[in-house]
Coordinates of C-alpha atoms in Angstrom, one line a residue:
Chain H
M1 CA 104.6 159.2 76.2
D2 CA 106.2 156.7 78.4
K3 CA 107.4 158.1 81.7
K4 CA 110.8 156.3 81.6
L5 CA 111.4 157.6 78.1
Q6 CA 110.4 161.1 79.2
S7 CA 112.9 161.3 81.9
I8 CA 115.7 160.1 79.5
L9 CA 114.7 162.7 77.0
D10 CA 114.8 165.4 79.7
A11 CA 118.3 164.3 80.7
L12 CA 119.4 164.4 77.1
Q13 CA 118.0 167.8 76.7
T14 CA 119.8 169.3 79.7
E15 CA 123.1 167.4 79.5
F16 CA 123.7 167.3 75.7
S17 CA 121.5 170.2 74.6
A18 CA 119.4 167.9 72.4
S19 CA 116.1 168.9 70.9
V20 CA 113.2 166.6 70.7
E21 CA 110.5 166.3 68.1
E22 CA 107.6 163.9 68.0
F23 CA 106.0 162.1 65.0
R24 CA 103.2 159.5 65.3
G25 CA 103.8 159.3 69.0
E26 CA 107.5 158.5 68.9
P27 CA 110.2 161.0 69.9
Q28 CA 113.2 161.8 67.7
V29 CA 116.2 163.4 69.3
T30 CA 118.4 165.7 67.4
L31 CA 122.0 166.0 68.7
A32 CA 125.2 167.8 67.5
A33 CA 127.9 165.5 66.0
E34 CA 130.4 166.1 68.8
Q35 CA 127.8 165.1 71.4
I36 CA 127.1 161.7 69.9
V37 CA 129.9 159.7 71.5
P38 CA 129.3 160.9 75.1
A39 CA 125.5 160.7 74.6
L40 CA 125.6 157.1 73.4
T41 CA 128.0 156.1 76.1
R42 CA 125.7 157.6 78.7
L43 CA 122.6 156.0 77.2
R44 CA 124.4 152.6 77.1
D45 CA 125.9 152.7 80.6
K46 CA 123.2 154.6 82.6
Y47 CA 120.0 154.0 80.8
H48 CA 120.6 150.4 79.6
F49 CA 120.4 150.9 75.9
E50 CA 122.2 147.6 75.2
Q51 CA 122.0 147.4 71.5
L52 CA 122.5 149.6 68.4
I53 CA 119.7 148.5 66.1
T54 CA 120.7 150.3 63.1
L55 CA 122.8 153.3 61.8
T56 CA 122.0 155.0 58.6
A57 CA 121.6 158.4 57.0
V58 CA 119.3 160.6 55.0
D59 CA 120.5 163.0 52.3
Y60 CA 118.6 166.3 52.0
W61 CA 120.4 167.5 48.9
P62 CA 120.3 170.3 47.6
E63 CA 120.1 171.5 51.1
E64 CA 123.7 172.2 52.2
N65 CA 123.6 173.0 55.9
P66 CA 122.8 170.4 57.1
R67 CA 122.9 168.2 54.1
F68 CA 122.7 164.9 55.9
H69 CA 121.1 163.5 59.0
V70 CA 122.9 160.5 60.4
I71 CA 120.4 158.2 62.2
Y72 CA 121.1 156.1 65.2
L73 CA 118.5 153.7 66.5
L74 CA 119.0 152.2 70.0
R75 CA 117.1 149.5 71.8
S76 CA 116.8 148.9 75.5
Y77 CA 115.8 145.4 76.4
A78 CA 115.7 146.1 80.1
Q79 CA 113.2 148.9 79.7
H80 CA 111.4 148.0 76.5
L81 CA 112.4 151.2 74.8
T82 CA 113.5 152.2 71.3
L83 CA 115.1 155.6 70.8
L84 CA 115.9 157.3 67.5
L85 CA 118.7 159.9 67.4
R86 CA 119.5 162.2 64.5
V87 CA 122.8 164.0 63.9
P88 CA 122.8 166.7 61.3
V89 CA 126.0 166.8 59.3
S90 CA 127.0 169.6 56.8
G91 CA 127.6 168.8 53.2
I92 CA 131.1 170.1 52.6
N93 CA 133.2 167.5 54.3
P94 CA 130.7 165.2 56.0
A95 CA 132.0 163.3 59.0
V96 CA 130.8 161.9 62.3
P97 CA 132.9 160.5 65.1
T98 CA 132.9 156.7 65.1
V99 CA 130.7 154.9 67.6
S100 CA 132.2 151.4 66.9
G101 CA 134.0 151.6 70.3
I102 CA 130.6 151.8 72.0
Y103 CA 128.6 149.3 69.9
A104 CA 130.6 146.7 68.0
N105 CA 128.1 146.3 65.2
A106 CA 128.6 150.0 64.3
N107 CA 131.7 148.8 62.5
W108 CA 129.9 147.5 59.4
R109 CA 127.1 150.0 59.6
E110 CA 129.7 152.9 59.5
R111 CA 131.4 151.2 56.5
E112 CA 128.0 151.2 54.8
L113 CA 127.5 154.8 55.7
W114 CA 130.8 155.7 54.0
D115 CA 130.1 153.5 51.0
M116 CA 126.6 154.7 50.4
F117 CA 126.7 158.3 51.6
G118 CA 130.4 159.3 51.7
I119 CA 130.1 160.2 55.4
K120 CA 133.3 159.5 57.1
A121 CA 133.3 157.8 60.5
E122 CA 136.4 159.4 62.1
G123 CA 138.5 157.0 64.0
H124 CA 137.0 153.9 62.5
P125 CA 139.4 151.0 62.5
D126 CA 138.7 149.7 59.0
L127 CA 136.9 152.2 56.8
R128 CA 136.6 150.5 53.4
R129 CA 133.7 150.1 51.0
I130 CA 131.4 147.2 52.1
L131 CA 128.7 146.7 49.5
M132 CA 130.0 148.4 46.3
P133 CA 133.2 147.2 44.6
A134 CA 136.4 148.7 46.0
D135 CA 137.1 150.8 42.9
W136 CA 133.6 152.3 42.7
E137 CA 133.3 156.0 42.2
G138 CA 130.6 158.0 44.0
H139 CA 128.2 157.2 46.8
P140 CA 125.0 155.7 45.4
L141 CA 122.5 156.7 48.1
R142 CA 123.3 160.4 47.7
K143 CA 120.4 162.3 46.1
D144 CA 122.7 163.8 43.4
Y145 CA 123.8 160.3 42.3
P146 CA 121.7 159.4 39.3
L147 CA 119.7 156.2 39.3
G148 CA 120.9 154.9 35.9
Y149 CA 119.1 152.6 33.6
E150 CA 119.7 150.0 30.9
E151 CA 118.8 150.7 27.3
P152 CA 116.3 148.2 26.0
Q153 CA 117.5 146.3 23.0
F154 CA 115.2 145.3 20.1
T155 CA 115.9 143.3 17.0
F156 CA 116.4 146.4 14.8
N157 CA 118.9 148.2 17.1
F158 CA 120.4 145.3 19.0
E159 CA 123.9 145.6 17.6
E160 CA 123.9 149.4 17.8
I161 CA 123.1 149.5 21.5
D162 CA 125.3 146.4 22.2
L163 CA 128.4 148.3 21.1
R164 CA 128.0 151.0 23.8
K165 CA 127.0 148.7 26.6
P166 CA 129.5 148.6 29.4
Y167 CA 130.2 144.8 29.3
A168 CA 133.5 143.4 30.3
R169 CA 134.8 142.7 26.8
E170 CA 138.3 142.0 25.5
Chain P
M1 CA 138.5 145.3 30.0
A2 CA 139.1 145.9 33.6
Q3 CA 142.4 144.7 34.9
I4 CA 142.4 142.1 37.6
E5 CA 144.9 143.2 40.2
E6 CA 146.8 140.8 42.3
V7 CA 146.3 141.5 46.0
T8 CA 149.5 141.2 48.0
V9 CA 149.6 140.2 51.6
E10 CA 150.9 143.6 52.5
Q11 CA 147.5 145.1 51.5
L12 CA 145.7 142.8 53.8
K13 CA 147.9 143.8 56.7
H14 CA 145.3 145.3 58.9
L15 CA 142.9 142.3 58.5
V16 CA 145.2 139.4 59.2
S17 CA 147.8 138.6 61.8
E18 CA 151.6 139.1 61.6
R19 CA 152.1 135.4 61.1
A20 CA 150.3 135.5 57.7
I21 CA 152.7 138.2 56.4
E22 CA 155.7 136.1 57.4
G23 CA 154.1 133.1 55.6
E24 CA 153.6 131.1 58.8
T25 CA 149.8 130.8 58.3
M26 CA 147.9 130.2 55.1
L27 CA 145.4 132.6 53.6
L28 CA 142.5 130.8 51.9
N29 CA 139.5 132.1 50.0
M30 CA 136.2 130.5 50.8
G31 CA 133.4 131.4 48.4
P32 CA 131.8 133.4 46.9
Q33 CA 130.7 130.2 45.1
H34 CA 130.9 127.7 47.9
P35 CA 127.9 125.4 48.8
S36 CA 128.2 126.0 52.5
T37 CA 128.2 129.8 52.3
H38 CA 124.5 129.7 51.5
G39 CA 124.7 132.2 48.6
V40 CA 127.4 134.5 47.5
L41 CA 129.3 135.2 50.7
R42 CA 133.1 135.3 50.4
I43 CA 135.3 134.7 53.5
L44 CA 139.0 135.3 53.7
L45 CA 140.3 132.7 56.1
E46 CA 143.7 132.7 57.8
L47 CA 144.5 129.2 58.7
D48 CA 147.0 127.6 61.0
G49 CA 146.8 124.0 59.8
E50 CA 143.1 123.4 60.1
I51 CA 142.4 126.0 62.7
V52 CA 140.9 129.4 61.9
V53 CA 143.1 132.2 63.1
N54 CA 141.2 135.0 61.4
C55 CA 138.1 135.2 59.3
V56 CA 137.2 138.3 57.2
P57 CA 133.7 138.2 55.6
D58 CA 133.4 140.0 52.3
I59 CA 129.8 140.9 51.3
G60 CA 128.2 142.9 48.6
F61 CA 128.1 140.3 45.8
L62 CA 124.3 140.4 45.7
H63 CA 123.9 144.2 46.2
T64 CA 120.9 145.2 44.1
G65 CA 120.4 148.8 45.2
V66 CA 116.9 148.2 46.5
E67 CA 117.0 151.2 48.8
K68 CA 117.9 153.5 46.0
N69 CA 115.4 152.0 43.6
M70 CA 112.6 152.4 46.1
E71 CA 113.1 156.1 46.2
A72 CA 112.2 156.3 42.5
K73 CA 108.9 154.5 42.8
T74 CA 105.5 155.3 44.3
Y75 CA 104.7 153.7 47.7
Q76 CA 102.6 150.9 46.1
K77 CA 105.1 150.1 43.4
A78 CA 108.1 150.1 45.7
E79 CA 106.6 147.3 47.7
V80 CA 107.3 144.8 44.9
M81 CA 111.1 145.2 45.5
S82 CA 110.8 144.3 49.2
D83 CA 110.1 140.6 48.3
R84 CA 113.5 140.4 46.6
L85 CA 115.5 141.3 49.8
D86 CA 115.1 138.3 52.0
Y87 CA 113.9 135.8 49.4
L88 CA 113.0 133.2 52.1
D89 CA 110.8 135.5 54.1
T90 CA 108.9 137.4 51.4
V91 CA 105.7 137.8 53.3
G92 CA 107.6 139.2 56.3
N93 CA 109.3 141.8 54.1
N94 CA 105.9 142.9 52.6
L95 CA 104.5 143.0 56.1
A96 CA 107.2 145.2 57.5
Y97 CA 107.0 147.6 54.6
C98 CA 103.2 147.8 54.7
L99 CA 103.2 148.4 58.4
A100 CA 105.7 151.2 57.9
V101 CA 103.6 152.8 55.2
E102 CA 100.4 152.4 57.3
K103 CA 102.1 154.1 60.2
L104 CA 103.4 156.9 58.1
V105 CA 100.0 157.8 56.6
D106 CA 98.1 156.7 59.7
L107 CA 96.0 154.0 58.1
D108 CA 93.9 151.3 59.9
V109 CA 93.7 147.7 58.8
P110 CA 90.6 145.6 59.2
V111 CA 90.9 142.7 61.7
R112 CA 90.3 140.0 59.1
A113 CA 93.3 141.3 57.1
Q114 CA 95.4 141.3 60.2
A115 CA 94.6 137.7 61.0
I116 CA 95.3 136.5 57.5
R117 CA 98.6 138.4 57.6
V118 CA 99.5 136.6 60.8
I119 CA 98.7 133.2 59.3
L120 CA 100.7 133.9 56.2
A121 CA 103.7 135.3 58.1
E122 CA 103.8 132.3 60.4
L123 CA 103.5 129.9 57.4
Q124 CA 106.4 131.8 55.8
R125 CA 108.4 131.5 59.0
I126 CA 108.0 127.7 59.0
A127 CA 109.0 127.6 55.3
S128 CA 112.1 129.7 56.1
H129 CA 113.1 127.5 59.0
L130 CA 112.6 124.5 56.8
V131 CA 115.0 125.8 54.2
W132 CA 117.4 126.5 57.1
L133 CA 117.0 123.0 58.5
G134 CA 117.5 121.5 55.1
T135 CA 120.6 123.4 54.1
A136 CA 122.2 123.4 57.6
G137 CA 121.6 119.6 57.7
L138 CA 123.2 119.3 54.3
D139 CA 126.3 121.2 55.6
L140 CA 126.5 118.6 58.4
G141 CA 126.1 115.7 56.1
A142 CA 122.5 114.9 56.8
M143 CA 121.7 114.6 53.2
S144 CA 118.1 113.4 53.5
M145 CA 117.0 116.4 55.6
F146 CA 117.2 118.6 52.6
L147 CA 114.8 116.4 50.7
Y148 CA 112.3 116.1 53.6
C149 CA 112.3 119.8 54.4
F150 CA 111.8 120.9 50.8
R151 CA 108.9 118.4 50.5
E152 CA 107.1 120.1 53.3
R153 CA 108.1 123.6 52.2
E154 CA 106.3 122.9 48.9
Y155 CA 103.0 122.6 50.8
I156 CA 103.5 126.1 52.1
L157 CA 104.4 127.5 48.8
D158 CA 101.3 125.9 47.3
I159 CA 99.2 127.8 49.9
L160 CA 100.9 131.0 49.0
E161 CA 100.2 130.3 45.3
L162 CA 96.6 129.6 46.2
V163 CA 96.1 133.0 47.8
S164 CA 98.3 135.2 45.6
G165 CA 99.1 133.3 42.4
Q166 CA 102.8 133.3 43.2
R167 CA 104.9 130.8 45.0
M168 CA 107.5 133.1 46.4
M169 CA 107.3 136.8 45.5
T170 CA 103.7 137.2 46.5
T171 CA 103.3 140.9 47.3
Y172 CA 99.9 139.8 48.6
I173 CA 100.0 142.1 51.6
R174 CA 99.4 145.6 50.5
P175 CA 99.3 149.0 52.4
G176 CA 95.9 149.1 54.0
G177 CA 95.2 145.4 54.0
L178 CA 95.5 142.6 51.4
W179 CA 95.3 142.3 47.7
R180 CA 92.0 140.4 47.9
D181 CA 90.3 138.0 50.2
V182 CA 91.6 134.4 50.5
P183 CA 89.8 131.8 48.3
V184 CA 87.4 129.3 49.9
E185 CA 89.9 126.5 49.7
F186 CA 92.4 128.4 51.9
E187 CA 91.0 127.1 55.2
S188 CA 91.0 123.5 54.3
A189 CA 94.5 123.7 52.8
V190 CA 95.9 125.3 55.9
R191 CA 94.1 122.8 58.1
A192 CA 95.5 119.9 56.1
F193 CA 99.0 121.4 56.6
L194 CA 98.4 121.8 60.4
K195 CA 97.4 118.2 60.6
M196 CA 100.4 116.9 58.8
M197 CA 103.2 119.1 60.1
P198 CA 103.6 118.2 63.8
K199 CA 104.2 114.6 62.8
R200 CA 106.8 115.7 60.2
I201 CA 108.6 117.9 62.8
D202 CA 108.7 114.8 65.1
E203 CA 110.3 112.9 62.2
Y204 CA 113.0 115.6 61.8
E205 CA 113.7 115.4 65.5
A206 CA 113.8 111.7 65.4
L207 CA 116.4 111.9 62.7
L208 CA 118.6 114.7 64.2
T209 CA 118.0 115.7 67.8
R210 CA 119.7 112.7 69.4
N211 CA 121.8 111.6 66.4
P212 CA 125.3 111.0 67.7
I213 CA 127.0 112.2 64.4
M214 CA 125.0 115.4 64.5
L215 CA 125.7 116.0 68.2
D216 CA 129.4 115.6 67.7
R217 CA 129.3 118.3 65.1
V218 CA 127.1 120.8 67.0
L219 CA 127.4 120.4 70.8
G220 CA 129.4 123.2 72.4
I221 CA 130.5 124.6 69.0
S222 CA 131.0 128.4 68.8
T223 CA 129.3 129.5 72.0
L224 CA 127.9 133.0 71.8
S225 CA 127.4 134.8 75.1
K226 CA 124.5 137.1 75.7
E227 CA 126.8 140.1 76.1
T228 CA 128.6 139.6 72.9
A229 CA 125.3 139.0 71.1
L230 CA 123.9 142.3 72.4
Q231 CA 127.2 144.2 71.6
Y232 CA 127.1 142.9 68.0
G233 CA 123.4 143.7 67.4
V234 CA 122.5 140.0 67.1
T235 CA 118.7 139.4 67.1
G236 CA 116.2 136.6 66.5
P237 CA 116.8 132.9 67.2
L238 CA 120.6 133.5 67.7
L239 CA 119.9 135.9 70.6
R240 CA 117.2 133.6 72.0
A241 CA 119.6 130.7 71.9
S242 CA 122.1 132.8 73.9
G243 CA 119.7 133.2 76.8
M244 CA 117.7 136.3 76.0
K245 CA 114.0 135.9 76.0
W246 CA 113.0 138.5 73.5
D247 CA 110.6 138.2 70.6
L248 CA 109.0 141.3 69.0
R249 CA 105.8 139.5 68.6
K250 CA 105.5 139.3 72.4
E251 CA 107.3 142.5 73.4
H252 CA 106.0 145.0 70.8
P253 CA 103.0 143.2 69.3
Y254 CA 101.8 144.1 65.8
C255 CA 99.0 142.7 63.7
G256 CA 97.2 141.5 66.8
Y257 CA 99.8 139.0 68.0
E258 CA 98.8 139.8 71.6
Q259 CA 95.6 137.7 71.1
Y260 CA 97.5 134.5 70.5
D261 CA 98.8 132.2 73.1
F262 CA 102.3 131.0 72.3
E263 CA 105.7 130.5 74.0
V264 CA 109.0 132.1 73.1
P265 CA 111.5 129.3 73.0
M266 CA 114.8 130.2 74.7
R267 CA 118.1 128.3 75.5
E268 CA 121.0 129.3 77.7
E269 CA 123.8 127.5 76.0
G270 CA 124.3 129.7 72.9
D271 CA 126.0 127.0 70.8
V272 CA 125.0 125.6 67.4
Y273 CA 122.8 122.9 69.0
A274 CA 120.9 125.5 71.0
R275 CA 120.1 127.4 67.8
Y276 CA 118.9 124.2 66.3
L277 CA 116.6 123.5 69.2
V278 CA 115.2 127.1 69.3
R279 CA 114.3 127.0 65.6
I280 CA 112.7 123.6 65.8
Q281 CA 110.6 124.8 68.8
E282 CA 109.7 128.0 66.9
M283 CA 108.2 125.9 64.1
R284 CA 105.9 124.2 66.6
E285 CA 104.9 127.6 68.2
S286 CA 104.1 129.0 64.7
L287 CA 101.8 126.1 64.1
K288 CA 100.0 126.9 67.4
I289 CA 99.6 130.6 66.3
I290 CA 98.3 129.6 62.9
E291 CA 95.7 127.2 64.4
Q292 CA 94.4 129.9 66.8
A293 CA 94.3 132.5 64.1
L294 CA 92.4 130.2 61.8
N295 CA 89.9 129.1 64.5
K296 CA 88.8 132.7 65.2
L297 CA 89.3 134.1 61.7
P298 CA 86.8 137.0 61.7
Y299 CA 84.6 137.9 58.7
G300 CA 84.6 141.2 57.1
P301 CA 86.5 143.3 54.6
V302 CA 90.2 142.7 54.0
R303 CA 91.1 146.3 52.9
S304 CA 90.8 149.6 54.5
D305 CA 87.9 151.7 53.0
N306 CA 90.0 154.8 53.0
R307 CA 89.9 155.6 49.3
K308 CA 92.7 158.1 49.5
F309 CA 95.2 155.3 50.1
V310 CA 93.5 152.0 49.1
P311 CA 92.0 151.3 45.7
P312 CA 88.3 150.4 45.6
P313 CA 87.2 146.8 45.0
R314 CA 86.8 145.7 41.4
S315 CA 83.0 145.4 41.7
E316 CA 82.7 149.1 42.5
I317 CA 84.8 150.3 39.6
G318 CA 82.3 149.1 37.1
V319 CA 79.4 151.1 38.5
S320 CA 80.9 154.1 40.3
M321 CA 82.5 157.0 38.6
E322 CA 84.3 158.1 41.8
A323 CA 85.7 154.6 42.3
L324 CA 87.1 154.6 38.8
I325 CA 88.7 158.0 39.4
H326 CA 90.2 156.9 42.7
H327 CA 91.6 153.7 41.1
F328 CA 93.1 155.6 38.2
K329 CA 94.6 158.3 40.4
L330 CA 96.1 155.8 42.9
W331 CA 97.8 153.8 40.2
T332 CA 99.1 156.7 38.1
E333 CA 100.0 159.3 40.7
G334 CA 100.1 157.3 43.9
F335 CA 99.1 158.8 47.3
D336 CA 100.9 161.6 49.1
A337 CA 102.4 160.7 52.5
P338 CA 103.1 163.3 55.1
K339 CA 106.5 164.7 55.9
G340 CA 108.1 162.7 58.7
S341 CA 109.8 159.5 59.4
V342 CA 108.8 156.2 61.1
Y343 CA 110.6 153.0 62.2
V344 CA 108.7 149.8 62.3
A345 CA 110.1 146.4 63.2
I346 CA 108.8 142.9 63.0
E347 CA 110.2 139.5 64.1
S348 CA 111.3 137.9 60.9
P349 CA 112.6 134.2 60.9
R350 CA 116.1 135.7 61.2
G351 CA 115.6 138.4 63.8
E352 CA 114.5 142.0 63.9
L353 CA 113.5 143.2 60.4
G354 CA 113.0 146.9 60.5
V355 CA 112.0 149.5 58.0
Y356 CA 112.9 153.2 58.4
L357 CA 110.7 155.1 56.1
E358 CA 110.8 158.8 55.5
G359 CA 108.2 160.7 53.5
D360 CA 108.6 164.2 52.1
G361 CA 104.9 165.0 51.3
G362 CA 105.0 163.5 47.8
P363 CA 103.9 160.1 46.4
K364 CA 107.4 158.5 46.6
P365 CA 109.3 157.5 49.7
Y366 CA 112.2 160.0 50.3
R367 CA 114.3 157.3 52.1
V368 CA 113.7 153.7 52.8
H369 CA 116.3 152.0 55.0
W370 CA 116.1 148.2 55.6
R371 CA 117.4 147.1 59.0
T372 CA 118.0 143.5 57.9
P373 CA 118.7 141.0 60.6
S374 CA 121.3 138.9 58.7
F375 CA 123.6 141.9 58.3
D376 CA 124.2 142.2 62.0
N377 CA 124.0 138.5 62.7
L378 CA 126.9 137.9 60.2
Q379 CA 129.0 140.6 61.8
V380 CA 129.5 138.3 64.8
L381 CA 131.0 135.6 62.6
P382 CA 134.7 136.6 62.9
V383 CA 134.3 136.6 66.7
L384 CA 132.8 133.2 66.8
A385 CA 135.0 131.6 64.2
K386 CA 138.3 132.2 65.9
G387 CA 139.9 129.0 67.0
L388 CA 137.4 126.7 65.3
F389 CA 138.2 124.0 62.8
V390 CA 137.2 124.7 59.2
A391 CA 134.6 122.0 59.4
D392 CA 133.0 123.6 62.4
L393 CA 133.0 127.0 60.6
V394 CA 130.7 125.4 58.1
A395 CA 128.4 124.3 60.9
L396 CA 128.5 127.8 62.4
I397 CA 127.6 129.6 59.1
G398 CA 124.7 127.2 58.7
S399 CA 123.5 127.9 62.2
I400 CA 123.5 131.7 61.7
D401 CA 121.0 131.2 58.9
I402 CA 122.1 134.1 56.7
V403 CA 120.3 135.1 53.5
L404 CA 122.6 137.1 51.3
G405 CA 119.8 139.0 49.7
D406 CA 119.0 140.2 53.2
I407 CA 122.6 141.3 53.9
D408 CA 123.5 143.0 50.6
R409 CA 120.1 144.6 49.8

């Protein structure tokens, strides 16, 4: 592993009690939710991680504790580094502190996180749905959300299926 | 029937300024069906006369649930959906997905396949920039640009059709290599394109680069500073036009980009004109890469011979029982990928296109997340749009080069 990256990982381990795993030669750092804001601030200001590349989550349902992993991906242009952070969140009332004050583009990414996974970004300035319609129920990327399908219509049952299709009709 | 509710200004309180609530400024809806929004982008504009006070983008009209759908398909079948994300950079989407799968299962790709991937990805980059140039030109009133650019784009789509049978949604790049080798006509077709294209780019530049009407519309409009760009996650030509020399093909090479000699165009100004110049220059650099890749195109197989992940060639299936079994198993059950997650990023025409792929040991991806460049690039729009004229906003949206399929996923 890269020397610069190793020293950053060591610092994260001692200061924020993070744990590090490696897969395919790339480290993944696991942090507690309350550590994410100070950790990202430190990474941005001291270790030159200038950009938040993406922010998303993974649902491990039916696992309950932790049910979700929120994923933060950072990029340092100055040092040619990419760092992936994972924050486990439990399933009962999932929430993470907002990081939109640290990286501005977290704003829409956290709205997407709320829309798709129902994970609240606490302190977010404008937490609305972003991709789904405002009156949508449920959070589609959760594993307990069914995929859904459309019934195929043939000539012999066209009318019958047409009646129960959820069109916008008068 | 669902009720259409009327939205009051009170409900938009946190999005617009005080003056809108008092009725001093006007709220105007731009899109989702507006020619200059390049798809189905809706923007809520707060206007003071003709000046933009606030601008609130509203996205999601093209949301297709690709990430959710991919979880229900095997690794090979899920790839077909990736073309539909960024419909102007289909080869790039396939490439990012395949690189992620290959990294997850630790699969090597033969050098010939890598070189052909590079050629096709660069052709697609030129095609995407041509669509951008045509539509952005159209926004600025340069009507003929659209016709010229789409004429040249058709050559590229013909080459894609030649290799894959499809003009746009090719799915030609597959995990472990390519669907099949390129036909013999491929080289001459690409060479003919390489011969024609530099002159055509000169033509575009003759029409636009020093055109006073164009310069009035683009020079110094909506300047994006490097700091703001980084803060908002902006990547690609926008970032390079703001003074950051960063291209993933150079900085984190994939598919053997390190063998090719090319420049990364960069401008300091950060305005609409700088973005135009960067993209024009990128087309020329792409031509250089294609020529080099074609000149030293190696011979050999175009698919990995690891039968656990890649189906055997057609010729083998007729004579070998094992080949037939492998083929059957791969297309009915798929292959099992290990537990773990990878992130792979490529330089798409719009910026960093990343795939976060997580496997759970089974034949279907547990989670696929697409880090699409347009999503973050569009987020900077409200910052840039403040204080602009509405007409300049049109030029600005054109210069960001958004693809709504890429944003809404």
